[in-house]
Coordinates of N, CA and C in Angstrom, one line a residue:
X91 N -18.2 -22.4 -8.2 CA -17.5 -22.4 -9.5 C -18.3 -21.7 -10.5
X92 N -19.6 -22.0 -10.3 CA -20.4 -21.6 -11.2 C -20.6 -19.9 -11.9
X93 N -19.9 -19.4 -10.5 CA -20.2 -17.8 -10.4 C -18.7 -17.1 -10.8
X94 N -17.9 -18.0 -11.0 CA -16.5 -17.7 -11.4 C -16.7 -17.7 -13.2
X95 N -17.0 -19.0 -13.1 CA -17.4 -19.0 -15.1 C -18.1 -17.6 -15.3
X96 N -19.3 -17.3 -14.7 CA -20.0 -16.6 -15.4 C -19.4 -15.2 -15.5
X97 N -18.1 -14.9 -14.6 CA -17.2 -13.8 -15.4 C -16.5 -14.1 -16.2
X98 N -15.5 -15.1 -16.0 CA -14.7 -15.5 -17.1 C -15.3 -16.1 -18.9
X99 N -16.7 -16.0 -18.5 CA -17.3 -15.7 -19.4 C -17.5 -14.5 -20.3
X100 N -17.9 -13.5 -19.2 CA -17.8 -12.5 -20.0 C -16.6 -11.6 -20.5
X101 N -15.4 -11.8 -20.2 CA -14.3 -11.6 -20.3 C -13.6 -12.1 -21.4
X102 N -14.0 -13.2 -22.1 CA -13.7 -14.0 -22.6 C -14.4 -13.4 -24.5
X103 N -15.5 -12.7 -24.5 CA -16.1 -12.4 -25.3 C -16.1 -10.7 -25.7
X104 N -15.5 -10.4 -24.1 CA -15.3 -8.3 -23.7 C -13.8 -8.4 -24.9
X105 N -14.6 -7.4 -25.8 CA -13.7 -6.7 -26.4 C -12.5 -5.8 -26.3
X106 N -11.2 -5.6 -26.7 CA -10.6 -4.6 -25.8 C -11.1 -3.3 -26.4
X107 N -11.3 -2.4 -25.9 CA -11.7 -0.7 -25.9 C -11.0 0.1 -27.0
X108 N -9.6 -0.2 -26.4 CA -8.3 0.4 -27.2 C -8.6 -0.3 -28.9
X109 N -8.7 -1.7 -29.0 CA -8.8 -1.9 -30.5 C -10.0 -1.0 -31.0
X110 N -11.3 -1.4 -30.4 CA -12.6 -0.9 -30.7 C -12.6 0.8 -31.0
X111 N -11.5 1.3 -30.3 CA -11.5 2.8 -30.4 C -11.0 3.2 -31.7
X112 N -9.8 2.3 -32.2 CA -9.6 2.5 -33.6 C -9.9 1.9 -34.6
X113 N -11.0 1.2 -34.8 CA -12.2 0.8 -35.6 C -11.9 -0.7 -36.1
X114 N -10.5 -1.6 -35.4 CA -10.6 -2.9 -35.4 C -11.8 -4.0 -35.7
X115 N -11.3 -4.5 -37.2 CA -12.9 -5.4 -37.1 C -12.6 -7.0 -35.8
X116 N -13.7 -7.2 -35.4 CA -13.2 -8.3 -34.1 C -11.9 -8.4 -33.6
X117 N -11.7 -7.5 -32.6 CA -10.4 -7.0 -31.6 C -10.5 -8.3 -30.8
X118 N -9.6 -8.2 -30.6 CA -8.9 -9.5 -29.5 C -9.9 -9.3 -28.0
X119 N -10.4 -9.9 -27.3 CA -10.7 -9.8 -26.6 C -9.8 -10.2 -25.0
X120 N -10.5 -9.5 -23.5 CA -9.9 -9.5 -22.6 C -9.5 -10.7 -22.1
X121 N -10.3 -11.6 -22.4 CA -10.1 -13.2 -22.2 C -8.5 -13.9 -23.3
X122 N -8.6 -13.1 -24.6 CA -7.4 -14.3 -25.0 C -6.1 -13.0 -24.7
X123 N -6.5 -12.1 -24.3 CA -5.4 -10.9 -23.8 C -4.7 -11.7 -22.3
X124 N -5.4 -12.2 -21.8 CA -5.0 -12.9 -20.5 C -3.9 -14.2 -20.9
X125 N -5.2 -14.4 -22.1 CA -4.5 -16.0 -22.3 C -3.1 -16.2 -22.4
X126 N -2.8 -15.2 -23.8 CA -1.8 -15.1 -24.2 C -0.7 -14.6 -23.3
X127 N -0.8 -13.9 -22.3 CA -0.1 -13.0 -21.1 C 0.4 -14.6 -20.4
X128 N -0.8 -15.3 -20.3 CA 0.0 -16.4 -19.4 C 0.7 -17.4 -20.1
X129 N 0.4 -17.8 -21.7 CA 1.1 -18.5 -22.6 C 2.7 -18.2 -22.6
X130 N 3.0 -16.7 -22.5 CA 4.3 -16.5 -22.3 C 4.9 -16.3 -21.3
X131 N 4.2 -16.4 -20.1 CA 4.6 -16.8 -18.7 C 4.6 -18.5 -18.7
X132 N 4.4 -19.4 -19.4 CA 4.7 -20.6 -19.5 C 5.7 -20.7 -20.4
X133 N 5.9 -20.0 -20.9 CA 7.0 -20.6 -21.8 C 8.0 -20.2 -21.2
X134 N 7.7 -18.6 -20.7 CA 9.5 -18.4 -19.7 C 9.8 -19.2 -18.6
X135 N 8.9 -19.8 -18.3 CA 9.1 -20.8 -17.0 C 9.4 -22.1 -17.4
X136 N 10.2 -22.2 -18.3 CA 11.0 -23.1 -19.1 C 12.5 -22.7 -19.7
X137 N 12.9 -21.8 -19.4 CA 13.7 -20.7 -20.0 C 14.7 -20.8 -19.0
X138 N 16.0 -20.2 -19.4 CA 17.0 -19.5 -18.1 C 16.5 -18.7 -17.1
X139 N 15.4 -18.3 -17.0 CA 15.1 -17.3 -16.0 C 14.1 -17.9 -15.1
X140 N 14.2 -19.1 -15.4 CA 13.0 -20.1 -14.5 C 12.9 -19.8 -13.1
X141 N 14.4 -19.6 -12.6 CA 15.0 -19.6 -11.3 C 14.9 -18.3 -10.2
X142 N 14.4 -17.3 -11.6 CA 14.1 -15.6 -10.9 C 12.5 -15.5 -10.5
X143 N 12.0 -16.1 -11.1 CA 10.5 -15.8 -11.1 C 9.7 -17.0 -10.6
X144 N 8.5 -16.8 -9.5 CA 7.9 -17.7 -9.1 C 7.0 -17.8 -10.3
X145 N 7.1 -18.8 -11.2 CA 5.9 -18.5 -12.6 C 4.7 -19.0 -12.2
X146 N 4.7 -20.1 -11.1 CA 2.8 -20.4 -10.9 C 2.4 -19.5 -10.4
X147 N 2.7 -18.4 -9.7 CA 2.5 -16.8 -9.5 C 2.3 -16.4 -10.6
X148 N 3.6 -16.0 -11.5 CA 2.8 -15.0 -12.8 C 1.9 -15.2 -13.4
X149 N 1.7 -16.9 -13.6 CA 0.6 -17.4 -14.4 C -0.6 -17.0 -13.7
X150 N -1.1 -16.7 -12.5 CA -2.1 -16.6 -11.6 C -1.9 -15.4 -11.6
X151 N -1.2 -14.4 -11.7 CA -1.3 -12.7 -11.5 C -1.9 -12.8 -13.4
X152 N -1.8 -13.3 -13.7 CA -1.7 -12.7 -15.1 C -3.4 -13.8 -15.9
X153 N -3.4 -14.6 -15.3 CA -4.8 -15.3 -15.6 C -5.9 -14.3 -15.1
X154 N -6.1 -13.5 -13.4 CA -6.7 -13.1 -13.4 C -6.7 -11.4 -13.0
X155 N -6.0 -10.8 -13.8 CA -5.6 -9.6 -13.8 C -6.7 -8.4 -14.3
X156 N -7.3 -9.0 -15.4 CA -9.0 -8.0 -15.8 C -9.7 -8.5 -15.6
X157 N -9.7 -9.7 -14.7 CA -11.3 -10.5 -14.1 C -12.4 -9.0 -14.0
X158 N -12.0 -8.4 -12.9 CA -12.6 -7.1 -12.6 C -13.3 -5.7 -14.0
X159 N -12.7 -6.5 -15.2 CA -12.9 -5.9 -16.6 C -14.8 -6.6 -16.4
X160 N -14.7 -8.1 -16.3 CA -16.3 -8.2 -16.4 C -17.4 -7.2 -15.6
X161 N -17.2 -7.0 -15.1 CA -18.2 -6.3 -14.2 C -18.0 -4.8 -14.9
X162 N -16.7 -4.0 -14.9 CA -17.0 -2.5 -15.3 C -16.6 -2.5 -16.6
X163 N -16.3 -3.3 -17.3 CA -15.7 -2.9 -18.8 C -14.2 -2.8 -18.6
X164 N -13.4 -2.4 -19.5 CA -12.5 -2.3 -20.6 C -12.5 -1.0 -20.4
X165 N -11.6 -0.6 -19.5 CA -11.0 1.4 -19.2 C -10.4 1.3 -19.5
X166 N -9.9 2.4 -20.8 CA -8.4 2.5 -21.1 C -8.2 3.8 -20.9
X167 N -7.0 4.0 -20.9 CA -6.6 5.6 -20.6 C -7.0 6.8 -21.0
X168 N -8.2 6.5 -22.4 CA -8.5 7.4 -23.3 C -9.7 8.0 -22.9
X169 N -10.5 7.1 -21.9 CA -11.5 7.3 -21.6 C -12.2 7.8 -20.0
X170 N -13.3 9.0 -19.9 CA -13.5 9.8 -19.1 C -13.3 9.0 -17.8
X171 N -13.8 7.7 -17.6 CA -13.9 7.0 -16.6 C -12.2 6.6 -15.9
X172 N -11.0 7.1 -16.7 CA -9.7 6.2 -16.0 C -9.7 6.8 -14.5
X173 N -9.7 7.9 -14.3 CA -9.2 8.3 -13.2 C -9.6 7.4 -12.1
X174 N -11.4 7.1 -12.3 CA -11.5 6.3 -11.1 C -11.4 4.8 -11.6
X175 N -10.8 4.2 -12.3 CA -10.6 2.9 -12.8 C -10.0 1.9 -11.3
X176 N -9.0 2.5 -10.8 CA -8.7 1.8 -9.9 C -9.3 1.2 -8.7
X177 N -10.1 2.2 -8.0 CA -11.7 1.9 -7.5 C -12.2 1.4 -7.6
X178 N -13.1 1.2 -8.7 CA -14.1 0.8 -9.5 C -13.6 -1.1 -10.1
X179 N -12.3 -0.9 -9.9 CA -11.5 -2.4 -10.2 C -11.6 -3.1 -9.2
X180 N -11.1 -2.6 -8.1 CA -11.4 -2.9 -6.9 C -12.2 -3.6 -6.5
X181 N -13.2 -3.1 -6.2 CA -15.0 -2.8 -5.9 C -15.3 -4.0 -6.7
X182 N -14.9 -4.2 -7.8 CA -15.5 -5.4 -8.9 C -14.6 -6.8 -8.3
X183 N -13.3 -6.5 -7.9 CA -12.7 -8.0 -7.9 C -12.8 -8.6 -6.3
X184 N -13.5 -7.5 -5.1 CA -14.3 -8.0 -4.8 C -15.3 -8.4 -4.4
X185 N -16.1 -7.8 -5.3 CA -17.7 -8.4 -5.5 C -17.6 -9.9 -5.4
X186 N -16.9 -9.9 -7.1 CA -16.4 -11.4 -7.7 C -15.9 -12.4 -6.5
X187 N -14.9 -11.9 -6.3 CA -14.3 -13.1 -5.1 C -15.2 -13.1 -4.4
X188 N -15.9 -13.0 -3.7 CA -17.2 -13.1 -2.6 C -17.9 -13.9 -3.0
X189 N -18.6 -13.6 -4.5 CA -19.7 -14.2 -5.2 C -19.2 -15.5 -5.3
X190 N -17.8 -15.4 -5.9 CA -17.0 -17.1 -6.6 C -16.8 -17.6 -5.4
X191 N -16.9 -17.2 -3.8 CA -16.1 -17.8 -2.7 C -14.9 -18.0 -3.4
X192 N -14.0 -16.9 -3.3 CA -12.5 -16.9 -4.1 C -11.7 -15.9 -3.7
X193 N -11.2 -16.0 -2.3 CA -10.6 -14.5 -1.6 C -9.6 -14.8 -2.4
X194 N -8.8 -15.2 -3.0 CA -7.2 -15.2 -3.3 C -7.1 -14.4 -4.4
X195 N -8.5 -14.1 -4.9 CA -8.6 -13.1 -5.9 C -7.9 -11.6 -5.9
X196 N -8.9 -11.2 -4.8 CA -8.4 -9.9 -4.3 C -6.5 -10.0 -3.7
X197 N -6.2 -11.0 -3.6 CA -4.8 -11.2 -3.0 C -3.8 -10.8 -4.6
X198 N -4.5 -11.4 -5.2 CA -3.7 -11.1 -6.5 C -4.1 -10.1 -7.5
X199 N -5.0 -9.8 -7.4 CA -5.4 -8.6 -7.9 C -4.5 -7.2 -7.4
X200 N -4.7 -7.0 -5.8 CA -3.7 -6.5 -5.0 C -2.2 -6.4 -5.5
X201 N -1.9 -7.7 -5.6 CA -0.4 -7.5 -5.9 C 0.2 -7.3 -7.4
X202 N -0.6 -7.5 -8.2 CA -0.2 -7.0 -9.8 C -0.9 -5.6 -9.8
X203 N -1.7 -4.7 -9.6 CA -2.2 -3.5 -8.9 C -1.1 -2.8 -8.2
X204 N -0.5 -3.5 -7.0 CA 0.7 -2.8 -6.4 C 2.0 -2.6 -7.2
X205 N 2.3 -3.7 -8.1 CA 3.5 -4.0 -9.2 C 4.8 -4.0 -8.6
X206 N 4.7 -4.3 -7.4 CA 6.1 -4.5 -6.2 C 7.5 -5.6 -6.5
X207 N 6.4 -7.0 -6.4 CA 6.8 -7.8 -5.8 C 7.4 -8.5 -7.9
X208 N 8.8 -8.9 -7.6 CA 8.9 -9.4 -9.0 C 8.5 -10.3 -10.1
X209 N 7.4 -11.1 -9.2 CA 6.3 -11.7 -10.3 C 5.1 -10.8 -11.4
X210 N 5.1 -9.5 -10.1 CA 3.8 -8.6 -10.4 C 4.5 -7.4 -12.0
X211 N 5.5 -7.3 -11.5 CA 6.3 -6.9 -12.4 C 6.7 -7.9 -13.7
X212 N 6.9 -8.5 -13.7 CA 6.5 -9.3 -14.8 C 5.5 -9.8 -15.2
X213 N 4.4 -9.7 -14.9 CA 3.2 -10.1 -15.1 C 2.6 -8.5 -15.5
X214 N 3.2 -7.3 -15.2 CA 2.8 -6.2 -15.6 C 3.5 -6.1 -17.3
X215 N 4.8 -6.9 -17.1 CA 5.5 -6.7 -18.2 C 4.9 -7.3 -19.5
X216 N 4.3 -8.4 -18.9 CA 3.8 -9.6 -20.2 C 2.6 -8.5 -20.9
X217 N 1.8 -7.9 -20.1 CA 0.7 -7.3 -20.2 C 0.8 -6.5 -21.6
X218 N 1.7 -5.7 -21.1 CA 2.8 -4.5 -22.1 C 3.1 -5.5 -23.2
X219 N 3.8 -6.3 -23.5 CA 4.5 -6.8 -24.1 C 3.1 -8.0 -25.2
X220 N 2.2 -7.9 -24.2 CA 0.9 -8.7 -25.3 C 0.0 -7.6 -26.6
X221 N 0.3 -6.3 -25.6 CA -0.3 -5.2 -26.5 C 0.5 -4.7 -27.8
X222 N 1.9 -4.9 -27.9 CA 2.6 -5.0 -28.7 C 2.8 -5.5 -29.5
X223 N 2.5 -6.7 -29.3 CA 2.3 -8.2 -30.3 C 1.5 -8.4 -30.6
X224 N 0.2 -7.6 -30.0 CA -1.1 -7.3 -31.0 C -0.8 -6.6 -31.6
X225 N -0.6 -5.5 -31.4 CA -0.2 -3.6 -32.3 C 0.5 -4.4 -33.9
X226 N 2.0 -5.4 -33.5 CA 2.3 -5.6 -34.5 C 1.8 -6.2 -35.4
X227 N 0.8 -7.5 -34.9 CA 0.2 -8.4 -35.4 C -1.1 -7.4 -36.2
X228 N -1.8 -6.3 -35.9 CA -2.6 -5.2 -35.9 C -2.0 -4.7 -37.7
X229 N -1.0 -4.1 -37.3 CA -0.2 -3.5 -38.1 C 0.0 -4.2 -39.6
X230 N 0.4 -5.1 -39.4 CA 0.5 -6.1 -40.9 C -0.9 -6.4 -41.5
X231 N -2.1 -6.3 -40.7 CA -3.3 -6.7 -41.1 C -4.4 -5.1 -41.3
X232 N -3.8 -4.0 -40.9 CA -4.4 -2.7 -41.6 C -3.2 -2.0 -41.6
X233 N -3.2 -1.8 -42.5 CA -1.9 -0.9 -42.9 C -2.5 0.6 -42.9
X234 N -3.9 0.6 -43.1 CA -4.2 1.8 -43.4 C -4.3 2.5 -41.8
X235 N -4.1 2.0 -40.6 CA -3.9 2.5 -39.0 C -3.0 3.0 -39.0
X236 N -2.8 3.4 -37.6 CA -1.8 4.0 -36.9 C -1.6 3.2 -35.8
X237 N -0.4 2.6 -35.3 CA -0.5 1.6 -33.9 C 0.7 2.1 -33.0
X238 N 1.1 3.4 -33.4 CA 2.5 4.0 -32.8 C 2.5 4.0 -31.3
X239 N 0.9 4.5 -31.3 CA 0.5 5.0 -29.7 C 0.8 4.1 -28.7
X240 N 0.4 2.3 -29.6 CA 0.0 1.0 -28.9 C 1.5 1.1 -28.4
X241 N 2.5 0.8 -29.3 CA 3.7 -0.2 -29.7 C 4.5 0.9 -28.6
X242 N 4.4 2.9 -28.3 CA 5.3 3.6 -27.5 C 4.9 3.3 -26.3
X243 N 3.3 2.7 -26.1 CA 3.1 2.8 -24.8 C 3.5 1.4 -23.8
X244 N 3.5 0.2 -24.7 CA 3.9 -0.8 -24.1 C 5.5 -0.6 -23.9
X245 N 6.2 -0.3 -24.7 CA 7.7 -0.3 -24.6 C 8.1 0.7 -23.9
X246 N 7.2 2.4 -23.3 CA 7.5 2.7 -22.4 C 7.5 2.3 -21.0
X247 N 6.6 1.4 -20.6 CA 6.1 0.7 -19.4 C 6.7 -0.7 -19.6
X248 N 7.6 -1.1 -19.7 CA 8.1 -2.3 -20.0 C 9.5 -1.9 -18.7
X249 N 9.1 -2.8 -17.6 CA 10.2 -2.6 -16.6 C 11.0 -3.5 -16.3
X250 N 11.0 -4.8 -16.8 CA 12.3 -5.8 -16.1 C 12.9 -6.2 -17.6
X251 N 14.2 -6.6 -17.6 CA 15.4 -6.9 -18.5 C 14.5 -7.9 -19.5
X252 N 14.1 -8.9 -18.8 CA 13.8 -10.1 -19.9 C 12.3 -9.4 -20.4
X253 N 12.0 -8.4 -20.2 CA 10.8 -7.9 -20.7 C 10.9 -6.9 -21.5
X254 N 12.5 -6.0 -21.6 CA 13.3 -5.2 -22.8 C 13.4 -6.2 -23.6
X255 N 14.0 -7.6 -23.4 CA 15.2 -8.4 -24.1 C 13.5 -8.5 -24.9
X256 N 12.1 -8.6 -24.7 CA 11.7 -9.4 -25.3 C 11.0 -8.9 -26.3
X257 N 10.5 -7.6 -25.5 CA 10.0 -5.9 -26.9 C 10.9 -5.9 -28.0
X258 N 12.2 -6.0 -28.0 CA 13.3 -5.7 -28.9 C 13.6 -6.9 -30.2
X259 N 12.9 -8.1 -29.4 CA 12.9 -9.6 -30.2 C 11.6 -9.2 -31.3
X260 N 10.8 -8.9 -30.6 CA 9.5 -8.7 -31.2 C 10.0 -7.9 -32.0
X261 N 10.2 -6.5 -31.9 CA 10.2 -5.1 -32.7 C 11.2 -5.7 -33.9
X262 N 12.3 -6.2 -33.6 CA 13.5 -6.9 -34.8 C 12.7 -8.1 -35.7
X263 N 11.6 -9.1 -35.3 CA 11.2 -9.9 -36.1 C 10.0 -9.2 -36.8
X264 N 9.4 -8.6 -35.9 CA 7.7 -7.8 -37.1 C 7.1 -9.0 -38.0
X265 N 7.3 -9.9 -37.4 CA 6.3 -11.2 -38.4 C 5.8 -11.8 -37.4
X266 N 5.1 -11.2 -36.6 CA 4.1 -12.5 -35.7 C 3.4 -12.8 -36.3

């Protein structure tokens, strides 16, 4: 257990990149980026759609989805390193699982990576949909930014219905 904390430690305190790049003072970090990803995977697993989605799955795709962020950092698309991001994600989740004695790691790492199976897809959705509700939450608190980049790129990558139905809630309220 002990070797599990000491990532989700540092995850928890890893800044995201993308805020840090546009001069965010204390950006959300990868740890409450998770959190929040799974907070709304608990809440839709109370919802009408309880019945579509295996949610102790999403919640577990989506708890440890940038575990692999502790070891290489916070890649975001802007930066020289994406191409080999996948690799390098890899290689990190399982170091980790080995270290944590935690194969199920790489099992779910795997399958939100693959974005196949319809948990992985909504656990890819929440992801999109958490960057957004930062962007907006971002937005009301510098006005002097730009967050267009944030707010087109989650709503482009936004692939299952209750994951439109839920960009569109956000975008119509603008008061998180």
């Amino acid at each position: 257990m002990k070797h599990l904390l000491k990532y989700s430690e540092k995850i928890k305190h890893l800044p995201r990149s993308g805020w840090l790049r546009i001069n965010i003072d204390n950006p959300e970090t990868v740890g409450a980026h998770s959190w929040q990803m799974s907070l709304i995977a608990l809440y839709l697993s109370t919802t009408s759609i309880k019945k579509e989605y295996d949610f102790n799955r999403v919640i577990k795709l989506c708890i440890c989805h940038d575990l692999a962020e502790s070891k290489i950092g916070d890649i975001t698309p802007k930066d020289a390193a994406y191409s080999s991001k996948g690799e390098k994600e890899q290689a990190a989740m399982k170091e980790i699982a080995k270290e944590a004695d935690f194969p199920l790691l790489i099992e779910l790492f795997a399958e939100y990576e693959a974005n196949q199976t319809p948990e992985a897809k909504l656990a890819n959705d929440l992801d999109k949909l958490d960057m957004l509700a930062q962007a907006l939450d971002y937005e009301t608190k510098y006005a002097d930014k730009n967050f267009e980049e944030f707010k087109l790129s989650a709503i482009k990558n936004i692939q299952t219905e209750i994951g439109k139905k839920l960009a569109q809630e956000l975008l119509s309220e603008k008061n998180i």
